[in-house]
Amino acid sequence: MGFPIVRHRRLRQSAGIRNMVRETHLNVSDFIQPIYVTYGTGVKQEISSMPGVYRFSLDTLKEEVQEIAELGIPAVLLFGIPDTKDAVGSSAYAENGIVQEATRLIKSWYPDLLVIADTCLCEFTDHGHCGMIHTHERDGHVCVDVLNDESLELLVKTAVSQAEAGADIIAPSNMMDGFVGAIRAGLDEAGFTHIPIMSYSVKYASGFYGPFREAADSAPQYGDRKAYQMDPANAREALREAETDVLEGADMLMVKPSLSYLDVMRTIKDQFDLPLVAYNVSGEYAMVKAAAINGWIDEEKVAMEILLSMKRAGADMIITYYGKDAARWLAVR
Ligand code: PBG
């Protein structure tokens, strides 16, 4: 049976019918809004490569958090830019570290707003790598080894101090082997058996993190992250990464970046039954923003189409710098 009996356009002829047969929906409850927190007072500093995204000091943070909460966005993801950095990222696990302080404040203002803490060292180390490093020279070049097992201990300390400050969910993004298991054991030992781990399970060594590294001042001072983040060419490897995280006790799996990895998201969704998180990263935001500012695309249409594509690929929630805008756009639809 085919044309003229079959006519696909019957189900596209009016808004009413289109709404009725729509397969995928975006909802404000899908979004997680990232926030950059920094030291100082009165800081609300726009990130030049991410127009509309700011670094906030603790005293300017409340207005931003209020806006997010009032829009009905259920969760924020915190990134900290500390005042001091060292080789072992001490500010990441300091009791009065910037993420810890911001977490306490946000939970005191909005107890129901979920605070997700990104657990990594790159914003806190002077060398910008996600763990402890060992450097040596070869043919006049500095070579960097990011030490896996030694770094786990610091990451566990970071996660525990974030939980102590009141973080609702721990989101480790460092890509060391065994990080989920180590953090799970550390949290449990510290009495945080109830705190879920949202694992950055499948995280690629991506050019799309460029604007983030400006925002968080976390670009590696030498070398790159290819020895711990995944090769963009590999999809089957994503299954192995996700599988070990599941075995180590991850509660949610993430694929990052998202837009160029929708195929990987679909595969992970079909193979595993944990909630799946898409991270619509800084570079994906910056591209849309730049084209929109130039008048080359319709920002709302394109941003919403991208977010929808992530839901269609299987995401249960989306970390996105477009969270606030998308919540507003959805409210007037
Ligand atoms: C920390 C981390 C990064 C991002 C989230 N956590 C940067 C990186 O790995 O270099 C990127 C987020 C974004 O681009 O929005 N490791």
Coordinates of C-alpha atoms and ligand atoms in Angstrom, one line a residue:
M1 CA 0.0 0.0 0.0
G2 CA 1.3 3.4 -0.8
F3 CA 0.4 6.7 -2.4
P4 CA -2.4 7.9 -2.9
I5 CA -3.9 5.8 0.0
V6 CA -1.0 6.7 2.2
R7 CA -0.5 10.4 2.8
H8 CA 1.9 11.5 5.5
R9 CA 0.7 15.0 5.3
R10 CA -2.6 14.1 7.0
L11 CA -0.9 14.1 10.3
R12 CA 0.9 17.4 9.7
Q13 CA -2.0 19.5 8.5
S14 CA -2.8 21.5 11.7
A15 CA -1.2 22.5 14.9
G16 CA -3.8 20.4 16.8
I17 CA -2.9 17.2 14.9
R18 CA 0.8 17.9 15.0
N19 CA 0.6 18.4 18.8
M20 CA -1.3 15.1 19.1
V21 CA 1.2 12.9 17.3
R22 CA 4.4 14.6 18.6
E23 CA 6.7 11.9 19.9
T24 CA 9.2 13.9 21.9
H25 CA 8.7 16.8 24.3
L26 CA 10.9 19.2 26.1
N27 CA 10.0 20.2 29.6
V28 CA 11.5 22.6 32.1
S29 CA 12.1 19.6 34.4
D30 CA 14.6 18.3 31.8
F31 CA 17.1 21.0 32.4
I32 CA 20.2 21.4 34.6
Q33 CA 21.7 24.9 34.6
P34 CA 25.4 25.2 35.0
I35 CA 26.7 28.0 37.2
Y36 CA 30.3 29.4 37.5
V37 CA 31.1 30.7 41.0
T38 CA 34.2 32.7 41.8
Y39 CA 35.8 34.7 44.6
G40 CA 35.5 38.4 45.1
T41 CA 32.6 40.7 45.7
G42 CA 30.1 42.2 43.3
V43 CA 31.4 40.0 40.4
K44 CA 29.0 39.3 37.5
Q45 CA 31.5 38.9 34.7
E46 CA 30.3 37.8 31.3
I47 CA 32.4 35.1 29.6
S48 CA 33.5 36.6 26.3
S49 CA 33.1 33.3 24.4
M50 CA 29.7 32.6 26.0
P51 CA 27.5 35.8 25.8
G52 CA 24.7 35.6 28.4
V53 CA 26.8 33.3 30.7
Y54 CA 28.5 34.8 33.7
R55 CA 30.9 34.1 36.6
F56 CA 29.2 35.1 39.9
S57 CA 30.8 35.9 43.3
L58 CA 28.9 34.5 46.3
D59 CA 27.2 37.9 46.9
T60 CA 25.8 38.2 43.4
L61 CA 24.8 34.5 43.1
K62 CA 21.4 34.8 44.8
E63 CA 19.7 36.7 42.0
E64 CA 20.8 34.1 39.5
V65 CA 19.7 31.2 41.6
Q66 CA 16.4 32.9 42.3
E67 CA 15.8 33.3 38.6
I68 CA 16.6 29.6 38.0
A69 CA 14.4 28.4 40.8
E70 CA 11.5 30.6 39.8
L71 CA 11.6 29.4 36.2
G72 CA 11.1 25.9 37.6
I73 CA 14.5 24.5 36.6
P74 CA 15.1 21.6 39.1
A75 CA 18.9 21.6 39.3
V76 CA 22.1 23.5 39.0
L77 CA 25.6 22.2 38.2
L78 CA 28.3 24.1 40.0
F79 CA 31.8 24.9 38.7
G80 CA 34.2 26.8 40.9
I81 CA 37.0 29.2 40.0
P82 CA 39.2 29.3 43.1
D83 CA 41.5 32.2 44.3
T84 CA 44.5 29.9 44.6
K85 CA 45.6 27.0 42.5
D86 CA 48.4 24.5 43.3
A87 CA 49.8 21.2 41.9
V88 CA 47.3 19.1 43.9
G89 CA 44.2 21.2 43.6
S90 CA 43.8 21.8 47.3
S91 CA 41.0 24.3 46.8
A92 CA 38.8 21.6 45.3
Y93 CA 38.5 19.8 48.7
A94 CA 38.9 22.7 51.1
E95 CA 36.1 23.0 53.6
N96 CA 35.6 26.6 52.7
G97 CA 36.3 26.1 49.0
I98 CA 34.3 28.1 46.5
V99 CA 32.0 25.2 45.4
Q100 CA 31.5 24.2 49.1
E101 CA 30.5 27.8 50.1
A102 CA 28.2 28.2 47.1
T103 CA 26.5 24.9 47.8
R104 CA 25.8 25.9 51.4
L105 CA 24.4 29.2 50.3
I106 CA 22.2 27.8 47.6
K107 CA 20.8 25.1 49.8
S108 CA 20.0 27.7 52.5
W109 CA 18.2 29.9 50.0
Y110 CA 16.4 27.1 48.0
P111 CA 16.4 23.8 49.9
D112 CA 14.5 22.1 47.1
L113 CA 16.7 23.2 44.2
L114 CA 19.1 20.3 43.6
V115 CA 22.8 21.2 43.7
I116 CA 25.0 19.0 41.6
A117 CA 28.7 19.4 42.2
D118 CA 31.2 18.8 39.3
T119 CA 34.0 16.7 40.8
C120 CA 37.2 17.4 39.0
L121 CA 40.6 19.0 39.8
C122 CA 41.3 20.9 36.5
E123 CA 39.8 24.2 37.8
F124 CA 41.9 23.9 40.9
T125 CA 45.3 22.8 39.7
D126 CA 47.9 25.2 38.5
H127 CA 48.8 22.9 35.6
G128 CA 45.1 22.6 34.5
H129 CA 44.9 18.8 34.4
C130 CA 42.1 16.8 36.0
G131 CA 44.4 14.9 38.3
M132 CA 47.9 14.9 39.8
I133 CA 50.7 15.0 37.3
H134 CA 54.2 13.9 36.8
T135 CA 56.2 15.7 34.2
H136 CA 59.4 14.8 32.4
E137 CA 61.4 16.1 29.4
R138 CA 61.7 14.2 26.2
D139 CA 63.6 15.8 23.2
G140 CA 63.2 19.2 24.7
H141 CA 59.4 18.9 25.2
V142 CA 57.6 18.6 28.5
C143 CA 55.7 15.4 28.8
V144 CA 52.9 15.1 31.2
D145 CA 51.6 11.9 32.8
V146 CA 48.3 12.3 34.7
L147 CA 48.6 9.9 37.6
N148 CA 45.5 7.7 37.8
D149 CA 45.5 6.0 41.2
E150 CA 47.1 8.8 43.1
S151 CA 44.5 11.2 41.7
L152 CA 41.6 9.1 42.9
E153 CA 42.3 9.9 46.5
L154 CA 42.1 13.6 45.9
L155 CA 38.9 13.2 43.9
V156 CA 37.3 11.2 46.7
K157 CA 38.3 14.0 49.2
T158 CA 36.7 16.5 46.8
A159 CA 33.4 14.5 46.5
V160 CA 33.2 14.0 50.2
S161 CA 33.7 17.7 51.0
Q162 CA 31.1 18.6 48.4
A163 CA 28.6 16.2 50.0
E164 CA 29.5 17.6 53.5
A165 CA 28.6 21.1 52.2
G166 CA 25.2 19.8 51.1
A167 CA 25.5 18.8 47.5
D168 CA 22.6 16.6 46.5
I169 CA 24.4 14.8 43.6
I170 CA 28.1 14.2 42.9
A171 CA 29.1 14.5 39.2
P172 CA 32.6 13.3 38.6
S173 CA 34.0 14.5 35.3
N174 CA 37.7 13.7 35.6
M175 CA 37.9 10.5 33.5
M176 CA 40.4 8.6 35.7
D177 CA 39.9 4.9 35.7
G178 CA 38.0 3.6 38.7
F179 CA 36.7 7.1 39.7
V180 CA 33.1 6.0 40.3
G181 CA 34.0 3.0 42.5
A182 CA 36.5 5.1 44.5
I183 CA 34.0 7.9 45.0
R184 CA 31.2 5.6 45.9
A185 CA 33.3 3.9 48.5
G186 CA 34.5 7.2 49.9
L187 CA 31.0 8.7 50.1
D188 CA 29.7 5.5 51.7
E189 CA 32.4 5.5 54.3
A190 CA 31.7 9.1 55.1
G191 CA 28.1 8.3 55.7
F192 CA 26.8 9.6 52.3
T193 CA 25.3 6.3 51.1
H194 CA 22.2 8.2 49.9
I195 CA 24.1 10.6 47.6
P196 CA 23.8 9.6 43.9
I197 CA 26.7 9.7 41.5
M198 CA 26.0 11.2 38.1
S199 CA 29.0 9.9 36.2
Y200 CA 30.5 11.7 33.2
S201 CA 30.9 8.1 31.9
V202 CA 31.4 8.8 28.2
K203 CA 33.5 12.0 27.9
Y204 CA 35.4 12.8 24.8
A205 CA 38.6 14.8 24.4
S206 CA 36.6 17.5 22.6
G207 CA 37.3 20.9 21.0
F208 CA 33.8 21.9 22.1
Y209 CA 35.0 22.6 25.7
G210 CA 37.0 25.7 24.5
P211 CA 34.7 28.3 26.0
F212 CA 34.4 26.4 29.3
R213 CA 38.1 26.5 29.7
E214 CA 38.0 30.3 29.3
A215 CA 35.1 30.4 31.8
A216 CA 36.7 28.1 34.4
D217 CA 40.3 29.1 33.6
S218 CA 41.1 25.5 33.3
A219 CA 43.0 24.9 30.1
P220 CA 45.9 22.5 30.5
Q221 CA 49.2 24.5 30.7
Y222 CA 51.0 21.8 28.7
G223 CA 49.8 18.8 26.9
D224 CA 46.1 17.9 26.3
R225 CA 43.5 15.6 27.8
K226 CA 43.8 12.8 25.2
A227 CA 45.4 10.3 27.6
Y228 CA 42.3 10.3 29.8
Q229 CA 39.3 11.6 27.8
M230 CA 38.0 9.5 25.0
D231 CA 38.9 9.6 21.3
P232 CA 36.0 11.2 19.3
A233 CA 36.3 8.4 16.8
N234 CA 35.3 5.6 19.2
A235 CA 31.7 4.5 19.8
R236 CA 32.2 0.9 21.0
E237 CA 34.6 2.1 23.6
A238 CA 31.7 4.1 25.1
L239 CA 30.0 0.9 25.9
R240 CA 33.0 -0.3 27.9
E241 CA 33.3 3.0 29.7
A242 CA 29.6 3.0 30.6
E243 CA 29.7 -0.7 31.7
T244 CA 32.5 -0.2 34.2
D245 CA 30.7 2.8 35.7
V246 CA 27.5 0.8 36.1
L247 CA 29.5 -2.0 37.8
E248 CA 31.2 0.6 40.1
G249 CA 27.8 1.9 41.2
A250 CA 27.0 4.9 39.0
D251 CA 23.4 6.1 39.4
M252 CA 23.2 8.0 36.2
L253 CA 25.3 8.0 33.0
M254 CA 26.3 10.9 30.9
V255 CA 27.5 11.5 27.3
K256 CA 29.5 14.6 26.7
P257 CA 29.6 16.5 24.4
S258 CA 26.1 15.8 23.2
L259 CA 25.4 17.3 19.8
S260 CA 28.2 15.6 17.9
Y261 CA 27.6 12.3 19.8
L262 CA 23.9 11.7 19.5
D263 CA 24.6 8.3 18.0
V264 CA 26.6 7.4 21.1
M265 CA 23.7 8.6 23.3
R266 CA 21.2 6.4 21.5
T267 CA 23.5 3.4 21.9
I268 CA 24.0 4.0 25.6
K269 CA 20.3 4.5 26.1
D270 CA 19.5 1.2 24.4
Q271 CA 22.2 -0.8 26.2
F272 CA 21.8 0.5 29.8
D273 CA 18.7 1.2 31.9
L274 CA 20.1 4.0 34.1
P275 CA 18.9 7.6 33.6
L276 CA 20.9 9.2 30.7
V277 CA 22.2 12.7 30.9
A278 CA 23.2 14.8 27.8
Y279 CA 25.7 17.6 28.3
N280 CA 25.1 20.4 25.8
V281 CA 28.6 21.8 26.3
S282 CA 30.0 25.3 26.1
G283 CA 31.1 25.2 22.5
E284 CA 27.7 24.0 21.4
Y285 CA 26.2 27.0 23.1
A286 CA 28.8 29.4 21.8
M287 CA 28.2 28.3 18.1
V288 CA 24.5 28.9 18.3
K289 CA 25.0 32.2 20.2
A290 CA 27.5 33.5 17.7
A291 CA 25.3 32.7 14.7
A292 CA 22.3 34.2 16.5
I293 CA 24.1 37.4 17.4
N294 CA 25.0 37.8 13.7
G295 CA 21.4 37.3 12.7
W296 CA 22.3 34.2 10.7
I297 CA 19.9 31.8 12.5
D298 CA 16.7 32.0 14.6
E299 CA 18.2 31.4 18.1
E300 CA 15.1 30.0 19.7
K301 CA 14.3 27.7 16.9
V302 CA 17.8 26.3 16.6
A303 CA 18.5 26.0 20.3
M304 CA 15.2 24.2 20.9
E305 CA 15.7 21.9 18.0
I306 CA 19.1 21.0 19.3
L307 CA 17.7 20.3 22.8
L308 CA 14.9 18.3 21.3
S309 CA 17.4 16.2 19.3
M310 CA 19.1 15.2 22.6
K311 CA 15.8 14.1 24.1
R312 CA 15.0 12.2 20.9
A313 CA 18.4 10.5 21.1
G314 CA 17.5 9.2 24.5
A315 CA 18.4 11.9 27.1
D316 CA 16.4 11.9 30.2
M317 CA 17.9 15.3 31.2
I318 CA 20.1 17.9 29.7
I319 CA 22.8 20.0 31.2
T320 CA 22.6 23.2 29.1
Y321 CA 23.6 26.9 29.3
Y322 CA 20.3 27.4 27.4
G323 CA 18.3 26.2 30.4
K324 CA 16.9 29.6 31.5
D325 CA 16.1 30.7 27.9
A326 CA 14.5 27.3 27.1
A327 CA 12.4 27.5 30.3
R328 CA 11.2 31.0 29.2
W329 CA 10.5 29.9 25.6
L330 CA 8.5 26.8 26.9
A331 CA 6.5 29.0 29.2
V332 CA 5.0 31.1 26.3
R333 CA 4.4 28.3 23.9
Ligands
PBG1 C1 36.1 19.4 33.9 C2 35.0 19.7 33.0 C3 35.1 20.2 31.7 C4 33.7 20.5 31.3 C5 32.9 20.0 32.4 N1 33.7 19.6 33.4 C6 36.2 20.7 30.9 C7 37.2 19.8 30.3 O1 37.1 18.5 30.5 O2 38.1 20.3 29.8 C8 33.3 21.1 30.0 C9 31.9 21.7 30.1 C10 31.6 22.6 28.9 O3 32.3 22.7 27.9 O4 30.5 23.2 29.0 N2 36.9 18.3 33.5

